Amino acid sequence: MTTPPALLLAGIGTRDEGHATAFHAFVRELAKRHPDLPVAGGLTGPGSHPLSDAVTRLVGEGVSRFAVVPLTLIPAAPPRDGIAATLAQEAERHADASFASARPLGPHRTLLSVLERRLDEALGNRPRLPSDRAETTVLLVGDGSPLPEANAEVHRAARLLWEGRGFAGVEVAFSSLAAPDVASGLDRCAKLGASRVVVLPYFLFAGDALERVRQQAEGWGLAYPEVEVVSADVIGPAKELADLVMERYEEVADTAGRAGFGDEAHAFAHPDTHADAH
């Protein structure tokens, strides 16, 4: 029986210790759920628990085949600067190891369902009439990226979240690196006639960015009390997220050890946009 490839969870490096802690807690939880599968994870760039350490540890345990799942909702960096670059370096350091990389996680239909649940939680989870949603506008807030195509993925998620769910509209803002910011996004919602806005973070895990978004939303709400502003929670370590990671793992597990890393790296720059969200 062929040994399955290891599951390597890859995240973008951050100095946000809260986000990093949540990332590694999720990695540990996945490892507990799948005790027969080698599971490890790490972050690119400087900071604690780098991705290179996770690879080195698994190689030391005899692993030579890696199925890499990026814990990102969008292609967060060009291949030369992000996860793909780190994996290319690891492929050079460990000549006998092979890496097959999956696509980013969003906007998958199961994550859209989690986002919808976060919206309902923010609104109180009480029985609602269809008219309640019709009077609610959503401001979906992404991390923001210097890559226009990455920011476009947040706009795509907003469109998919709006389709068929009965909200007055779903607008987009970014926490950094891209426009509009949260205040400008709320300005747009108000100009479009919104009386209630749910600020919905398009983040996997909580951290400093979430707190900034909430503070900005609260500050705007104090300045414009005629608009009700409600803050929702992040996607978080939901069961749907864990299931999606394993779905991505299965997509590339068969190619780990057969495909060269270079061919797989393009997934980070040009994510496949087929039927996930349908």
mmCIF file of C-alpha atoms in Angstrom:
data_model
loop_
_atom_site.group_PDB
_atom_site.id
_atom_site.type_symbol
_atom_site.label_atom_id
_atom_site.label_comp_id
_atom_site.label_asym_id
_atom_site.label_seq_id
_atom_site.Cartn_x
_atom_site.Cartn_y
_atom_site.Cartn_z
ATOM 1 C CA MET A 1 0.000 0.000 0.000
ATOM 2 C CA THR A 2 1.406 3.395 -0.996
ATOM 3 C CA THR A 3 1.963 5.808 1.881
ATOM 4 C CA PRO A 4 -0.151 8.944 1.377
ATOM 5 C CA PRO A 5 1.666 12.247 1.000
ATOM 6 C CA ALA A 6 1.903 14.517 3.999
ATOM 7 C CA LEU A 7 -0.542 17.385 4.353
ATOM 8 C CA LEU A 8 1.468 20.605 4.523
ATOM 9 C CA LEU A 9 -0.579 23.683 5.441
ATOM 10 C CA ALA A 10 1.030 26.879 4.209
ATOM 11 C CA GLY A 11 0.185 30.359 5.419
ATOM 12 C CA ILE A 12 1.427 33.833 4.606
ATOM 13 C CA GLY A 13 3.951 35.152 7.109
ATOM 14 C CA THR A 14 2.642 37.648 9.626
ATOM 15 C CA ARG A 15 3.819 39.582 12.660
ATOM 16 C CA ASP A 16 0.283 39.281 14.054
ATOM 17 C CA GLU A 17 0.759 36.786 16.877
ATOM 18 C CA GLY A 18 -2.980 36.336 17.335
ATOM 19 C CA HIS A 19 -3.412 35.290 13.721
ATOM 20 C CA ALA A 20 -0.342 33.027 13.869
ATOM 21 C CA THR A 21 -1.620 31.363 17.046
ATOM 22 C CA ALA A 22 -5.008 30.684 15.443
ATOM 23 C CA PHE A 23 -3.292 29.287 12.332
ATOM 24 C CA HIS A 24 -1.223 26.805 14.325
ATOM 25 C CA ALA A 25 -4.169 25.804 16.523
ATOM 26 C CA PHE A 26 -6.050 24.909 13.346
ATOM 27 C CA VAL A 27 -3.063 22.863 12.101
ATOM 28 C CA ARG A 28 -2.986 20.943 15.382
ATOM 29 C CA GLU A 29 -6.728 20.323 15.217
ATOM 30 C CA LEU A 30 -6.429 18.885 11.694
ATOM 31 C CA ALA A 31 -3.590 16.641 12.854
ATOM 32 C CA LYS A 32 -5.826 15.316 15.662
ATOM 33 C CA ARG A 33 -8.647 14.646 13.194
ATOM 34 C CA HIS A 34 -6.345 12.687 10.880
ATOM 35 C CA PRO A 35 -3.934 10.734 13.112
ATOM 36 C CA ASP A 36 -2.901 8.386 10.283
ATOM 37 C CA LEU A 37 -1.761 11.263 8.084
ATOM 38 C CA PRO A 38 1.435 13.307 8.564
ATOM 39 C CA VAL A 39 0.230 16.886 9.086
ATOM 40 C CA ALA A 40 2.287 20.020 9.631
ATOM 41 C CA GLY A 41 2.056 23.692 8.841
ATOM 42 C CA GLY A 42 4.042 26.887 8.807
ATOM 43 C CA LEU A 43 4.209 30.455 7.610
ATOM 44 C CA THR A 44 6.302 32.107 4.952
ATOM 45 C CA GLY A 45 8.767 34.853 5.730
ATOM 46 C CA PRO A 46 10.059 35.947 9.153
ATOM 47 C CA GLY A 47 8.350 35.041 12.358
ATOM 48 C CA SER A 48 7.651 32.001 14.493
ATOM 49 C CA HIS A 49 7.016 28.502 13.140
ATOM 50 C CA PRO A 50 8.261 29.047 9.570
ATOM 51 C CA LEU A 51 7.136 26.747 6.780
ATOM 52 C CA SER A 52 10.729 25.570 6.292
ATOM 53 C CA ASP A 53 10.769 24.153 9.829
ATOM 54 C CA ALA A 54 7.604 22.149 9.136
ATOM 55 C CA VAL A 55 9.137 20.679 5.980
ATOM 56 C CA THR A 56 12.411 19.858 7.720
ATOM 57 C CA ARG A 57 10.594 18.100 10.553
ATOM 58 C CA LEU A 58 8.527 15.932 8.229
ATOM 59 C CA VAL A 59 11.527 15.095 6.041
ATOM 60 C CA GLY A 60 13.317 14.014 9.223
ATOM 61 C CA GLU A 61 10.383 11.690 9.899
ATOM 62 C CA GLY A 62 10.819 10.075 6.494
ATOM 63 C CA VAL A 63 8.304 12.079 4.456
ATOM 64 C CA SER A 64 9.242 12.656 0.820
ATOM 65 C CA ARG A 65 5.864 13.528 -0.734
ATOM 66 C CA PHE A 66 3.972 16.685 0.184
ATOM 67 C CA ALA A 67 0.468 17.807 -0.766
ATOM 68 C CA VAL A 68 0.477 21.518 0.030
ATOM 69 C CA VAL A 69 -2.750 23.337 0.879
ATOM 70 C CA PRO A 70 -2.417 27.130 1.158
ATOM 71 C CA LEU A 71 -4.499 28.490 4.030
ATOM 72 C CA THR A 72 -5.371 31.586 2.037
ATOM 73 C CA LEU A 73 -8.638 32.799 0.561
ATOM 74 C CA ILE A 74 -6.956 34.594 -2.328
ATOM 75 C CA PRO A 75 -3.613 34.381 -4.161
ATOM 76 C CA ALA A 76 -1.943 36.599 -1.589
ATOM 77 C CA ALA A 77 1.439 37.174 -3.235
ATOM 78 C CA PRO A 78 3.199 36.627 -6.552
ATOM 79 C CA PRO A 79 4.922 33.221 -6.811
ATOM 80 C CA ARG A 80 8.358 34.804 -6.384
ATOM 81 C CA ASP A 81 7.361 36.404 -3.064
ATOM 82 C CA GLY A 82 4.977 34.033 -1.336
ATOM 83 C CA ILE A 83 4.220 30.393 -0.644
ATOM 84 C CA ALA A 84 5.370 29.191 -4.045
ATOM 85 C CA ALA A 85 8.796 30.820 -3.602
ATOM 86 C CA THR A 86 9.223 29.210 -0.179
ATOM 87 C CA LEU A 87 8.284 25.794 -1.547
ATOM 88 C CA ALA A 88 10.704 26.211 -4.451
ATOM 89 C CA GLN A 89 13.467 26.844 -1.927
ATOM 90 C CA GLU A 90 12.426 23.760 0.035
ATOM 91 C CA ALA A 91 12.485 21.670 -3.140
ATOM 92 C CA GLU A 92 16.105 22.768 -3.655
ATOM 93 C CA ARG A 93 17.036 22.057 -0.021
ATOM 94 C CA HIS A 94 15.426 18.612 -0.060
ATOM 95 C CA ALA A 95 16.225 17.152 -3.456
ATOM 96 C CA ASP A 96 14.354 13.899 -2.789
ATOM 97 C CA ALA A 97 11.135 15.623 -1.767
ATOM 98 C CA SER A 98 8.259 16.461 -4.114
ATOM 99 C CA PHE A 99 5.574 19.099 -3.644
ATOM 100 C CA ALA A 100 2.151 19.344 -5.271
ATOM 101 C CA SER A 101 0.296 22.557 -4.467
ATOM 102 C CA ALA A 102 -3.466 23.019 -4.242
ATOM 103 C CA ARG A 103 -5.477 26.130 -5.044
ATOM 104 C CA PRO A 104 -6.364 28.846 -2.524
ATOM 105 C CA LEU A 105 -9.518 28.087 -0.540
ATOM 106 C CA GLY A 106 -11.904 30.798 -1.640
ATOM 107 C CA PRO A 107 -14.488 31.549 -2.654
ATOM 108 C CA HIS A 108 -15.755 27.982 -2.188
ATOM 109 C CA ARG A 109 -19.489 27.393 -1.743
ATOM 110 C CA THR A 110 -18.992 25.896 1.734
ATOM 111 C CA LEU A 111 -17.112 28.981 2.907
ATOM 112 C CA LEU A 112 -19.855 31.172 1.484
ATOM 113 C CA SER A 113 -22.270 29.179 3.657
ATOM 114 C CA VAL A 114 -20.089 29.875 6.701
ATOM 115 C CA LEU A 115 -20.051 33.581 5.834
ATOM 116 C CA GLU A 116 -23.839 33.520 5.601
ATOM 117 C CA ARG A 117 -23.970 31.898 9.036
ATOM 118 C CA ARG A 118 -21.678 34.595 10.446
ATOM 119 C CA LEU A 119 -24.077 37.200 9.050
ATOM 120 C CA ASP A 120 -27.041 35.549 10.746
ATOM 121 C CA GLU A 121 -25.090 35.324 14.018
ATOM 122 C CA ALA A 122 -24.247 39.026 13.828
ATOM 123 C CA LEU A 123 -27.920 39.838 13.308
ATOM 124 C CA GLY A 124 -28.945 37.842 16.355
ATOM 125 C CA ASN A 125 -29.845 34.414 14.945
ATOM 126 C CA ARG A 126 -33.510 35.132 15.602
ATOM 127 C CA PRO A 127 -36.322 34.188 13.210
ATOM 128 C CA ARG A 128 -36.393 36.720 10.392
ATOM 129 C CA LEU A 129 -38.662 37.783 7.593
ATOM 130 C CA PRO A 130 -37.321 38.002 4.028
ATOM 131 C CA SER A 131 -37.757 41.754 4.327
ATOM 132 C CA ASP A 132 -35.092 41.816 7.093
ATOM 133 C CA ARG A 133 -32.420 40.710 4.641
ATOM 134 C CA ALA A 134 -33.778 43.032 1.995
ATOM 135 C CA GLU A 135 -33.053 45.901 4.385
ATOM 136 C CA THR A 136 -29.513 44.715 5.163
ATOM 137 C CA THR A 137 -26.395 45.614 3.197
ATOM 138 C CA VAL A 138 -23.188 43.615 3.655
ATOM 139 C CA LEU A 139 -19.712 45.132 3.561
ATOM 140 C CA LEU A 140 -17.306 42.280 2.820
ATOM 141 C CA VAL A 141 -13.830 43.275 4.027
ATOM 142 C CA GLY A 142 -10.784 41.516 2.582
ATOM 143 C CA ASP A 143 -7.171 41.717 3.709
ATOM 144 C CA GLY A 144 -6.101 43.678 0.644
ATOM 145 C CA SER A 145 -3.224 42.896 -1.687
ATOM 146 C CA PRO A 146 -0.896 44.749 -4.070
ATOM 147 C CA LEU A 147 -2.108 42.282 -6.719
ATOM 148 C CA PRO A 148 -5.221 43.531 -8.557
ATOM 149 C CA GLU A 149 -6.192 39.965 -9.460
ATOM 150 C CA ALA A 150 -6.126 39.010 -5.766
ATOM 151 C CA ASN A 151 -8.416 41.910 -4.846
ATOM 152 C CA ALA A 152 -10.675 40.934 -7.719
ATOM 153 C CA GLU A 153 -11.206 37.587 -5.970
ATOM 154 C CA VAL A 154 -12.765 39.432 -3.020
ATOM 155 C CA HIS A 155 -15.137 41.186 -5.415
ATOM 156 C CA ARG A 156 -15.999 37.788 -6.904
ATOM 157 C CA ALA A 157 -16.725 36.404 -3.429
ATOM 158 C CA ALA A 158 -18.988 39.398 -2.763
ATOM 159 C CA ARG A 159 -20.961 38.748 -5.926
ATOM 160 C CA LEU A 160 -21.353 35.063 -5.096
ATOM 161 C CA LEU A 161 -22.414 35.895 -1.531
ATOM 162 C CA TRP A 162 -25.053 38.302 -2.831
ATOM 163 C CA GLU A 163 -26.556 35.912 -5.411
ATOM 164 C CA GLY A 164 -29.824 34.445 -4.202
ATOM 165 C CA ARG A 165 -29.447 35.350 -0.517
ATOM 166 C CA GLY A 166 -31.809 38.306 -0.464
ATOM 167 C CA PHE A 167 -29.504 41.019 0.881
ATOM 168 C CA ALA A 168 -29.936 44.573 -0.365
ATOM 169 C CA GLY A 169 -26.382 44.462 -1.634
ATOM 170 C CA VAL A 170 -22.856 43.258 -0.907
ATOM 171 C CA GLU A 171 -20.136 45.897 -1.161
ATOM 172 C CA VAL A 172 -16.367 45.433 -0.798
ATOM 173 C CA ALA A 173 -13.670 47.117 1.290
ATOM 174 C CA PHE A 174 -10.129 46.209 2.357
ATOM 175 C CA SER A 175 -8.320 46.383 5.672
ATOM 176 C CA SER A 176 -5.050 47.537 4.037
ATOM 177 C CA LEU A 177 -3.051 47.807 0.793
ATOM 178 C CA ALA A 178 -6.096 48.430 -1.407
ATOM 179 C CA ALA A 179 -9.042 50.793 -1.762
ATOM 180 C CA PRO A 180 -11.669 51.364 -0.581
ATOM 181 C CA ASP A 181 -10.903 51.186 3.129
ATOM 182 C CA VAL A 182 -13.609 50.332 5.670
ATOM 183 C CA ALA A 183 -14.767 53.923 6.172
ATOM 184 C CA SER A 184 -14.986 54.542 2.433
ATOM 185 C CA GLY A 185 -16.862 51.273 1.987
ATOM 186 C CA LEU A 186 -19.372 52.306 4.628
ATOM 187 C CA ASP A 187 -19.683 55.698 2.950
ATOM 188 C CA ARG A 188 -20.650 53.932 -0.260
ATOM 189 C CA CYS A 189 -23.209 51.754 1.538
ATOM 190 C CA ALA A 190 -24.798 54.868 3.045
ATOM 191 C CA LYS A 191 -24.890 56.667 -0.306
ATOM 192 C CA LEU A 192 -26.681 53.636 -1.758
ATOM 193 C CA GLY A 193 -29.367 54.046 0.893
ATOM 194 C CA ALA A 194 -28.364 51.423 3.444
ATOM 195 C CA SER A 195 -30.006 51.728 6.854
ATOM 196 C CA ARG A 196 -28.300 48.622 8.278
ATOM 197 C CA VAL A 197 -24.811 47.388 7.331
ATOM 198 C CA VAL A 198 -23.135 44.199 8.500
ATOM 199 C CA VAL A 199 -19.343 44.491 8.309
ATOM 200 C CA LEU A 200 -18.268 40.963 7.392
ATOM 201 C CA PRO A 201 -14.527 40.150 7.536
ATOM 202 C CA TYR A 202 -13.354 37.891 4.728
ATOM 203 C CA PHE A 203 -10.643 36.455 6.961
ATOM 204 C CA LEU A 204 -9.945 32.876 7.979
ATOM 205 C CA PHE A 205 -8.760 33.716 11.493
ATOM 206 C CA ALA A 206 -9.014 36.514 14.043
ATOM 207 C CA GLY A 207 -6.117 38.830 14.801
ATOM 208 C CA ASP A 208 -5.005 42.431 14.646
ATOM 209 C CA ALA A 209 -6.627 43.015 11.238
ATOM 210 C CA LEU A 210 -10.017 42.009 12.604
ATOM 211 C CA GLU A 211 -9.646 44.404 15.534
ATOM 212 C CA ARG A 212 -8.706 47.255 13.184
ATOM 213 C CA VAL A 213 -11.737 46.571 11.022
ATOM 214 C CA ARG A 214 -14.039 46.530 14.043
ATOM 215 C CA GLN A 215 -12.588 49.751 15.431
ATOM 216 C CA GLN A 216 -12.953 51.494 12.068
ATOM 217 C CA ALA A 217 -16.540 50.285 11.728
ATOM 218 C CA GLU A 218 -17.379 51.376 15.273
ATOM 219 C CA GLY A 219 -15.843 54.803 14.703
ATOM 220 C CA TRP A 220 -17.778 55.302 11.483
ATOM 221 C CA GLY A 221 -20.991 54.177 13.177
ATOM 222 C CA LEU A 222 -20.548 56.751 15.947
ATOM 223 C CA ALA A 223 -20.148 59.472 13.330
ATOM 224 C CA TYR A 224 -23.239 58.321 11.392
ATOM 225 C CA PRO A 225 -25.760 57.049 13.961
ATOM 226 C CA GLU A 226 -28.572 57.039 11.399
ATOM 227 C CA VAL A 227 -27.024 53.861 9.913
ATOM 228 C CA GLU A 228 -26.988 50.715 12.061
ATOM 229 C CA VAL A 229 -23.525 49.107 11.804
ATOM 230 C CA VAL A 230 -23.070 45.531 13.001
ATOM 231 C CA SER A 231 -19.750 43.637 13.016
ATOM 232 C CA ALA A 232 -19.644 39.921 12.167
ATOM 233 C CA ASP A 233 -17.011 37.334 13.053
ATOM 234 C CA VAL A 234 -14.344 35.683 10.902
ATOM 235 C CA ILE A 235 -14.768 32.289 9.220
ATOM 236 C CA GLY A 236 -12.698 30.676 11.981
ATOM 237 C CA PRO A 237 -11.889 26.981 12.498
ATOM 238 C CA ALA A 238 -15.300 25.796 11.331
ATOM 239 C CA LYS A 239 -15.884 22.180 10.351
ATOM 240 C CA GLU A 240 -16.508 23.368 6.794
ATOM 241 C CA LEU A 241 -13.021 24.874 6.665
ATOM 242 C CA ALA A 242 -11.431 21.618 7.831
ATOM 243 C CA ASP A 243 -13.463 19.651 5.281
ATOM 244 C CA LEU A 244 -12.446 22.030 2.493
ATOM 245 C CA VAL A 245 -8.765 21.680 3.380
ATOM 246 C CA MET A 246 -9.087 17.924 3.049
ATOM 247 C CA GLU A 247 -10.940 18.342 -0.251
ATOM 248 C CA ARG A 248 -8.042 20.429 -1.547
ATOM 249 C CA TYR A 249 -5.619 17.814 -0.204
ATOM 250 C CA GLU A 250 -7.376 15.035 -2.101
ATOM 251 C CA GLU A 251 -7.279 17.098 -5.316
ATOM 252 C CA VAL A 252 -3.474 17.089 -5.350
ATOM 253 C CA ALA A 253 -2.571 14.015 -3.274
ATOM 254 C CA ASP A 254 -2.426 11.758 -6.316
ATOM 255 C CA THR A 255 -0.059 14.130 -8.120
ATOM 256 C CA ALA A 256 2.378 14.511 -5.218
ATOM 257 C CA GLY A 257 5.485 12.663 -6.304
ATOM 258 C CA ARG A 258 4.462 12.579 -9.977
ATOM 259 C CA ALA A 259 4.227 16.258 -10.893
ATOM 260 C CA GLY A 260 7.101 18.707 -10.782
ATOM 261 C CA PHE A 261 6.759 21.575 -8.354
ATOM 262 C CA GLY A 262 7.194 24.222 -11.020
ATOM 263 C CA ASP A 263 3.981 23.269 -12.819
ATOM 264 C CA GLU A 264 1.978 23.411 -9.603
ATOM 265 C CA ALA A 265 3.285 26.833 -8.485
ATOM 266 C CA HIS A 266 1.085 28.612 -10.995
ATOM 267 C CA ALA A 267 -1.924 27.865 -8.790
ATOM 268 C CA PHE A 268 -0.910 30.764 -6.562
ATOM 269 C CA ALA A 269 -0.821 33.317 -9.372
ATOM 270 C CA HIS A 270 -3.763 32.081 -11.463
ATOM 271 C CA PRO A 271 -6.262 30.216 -9.258
ATOM 272 C CA ASP A 272 -8.645 27.899 -11.031
ATOM 273 C CA THR A 273 -12.089 29.489 -10.995
ATOM 274 C CA HIS A 274 -14.240 26.499 -11.930
ATOM 275 C CA ALA A 275 -17.359 25.310 -10.154
ATOM 276 C CA ASP A 276 -16.409 25.732 -6.472
ATOM 277 C CA ALA A 277 -18.943 28.439 -5.797
ATOM 278 C CA HIS A 278 -21.890 27.031 -7.724
#
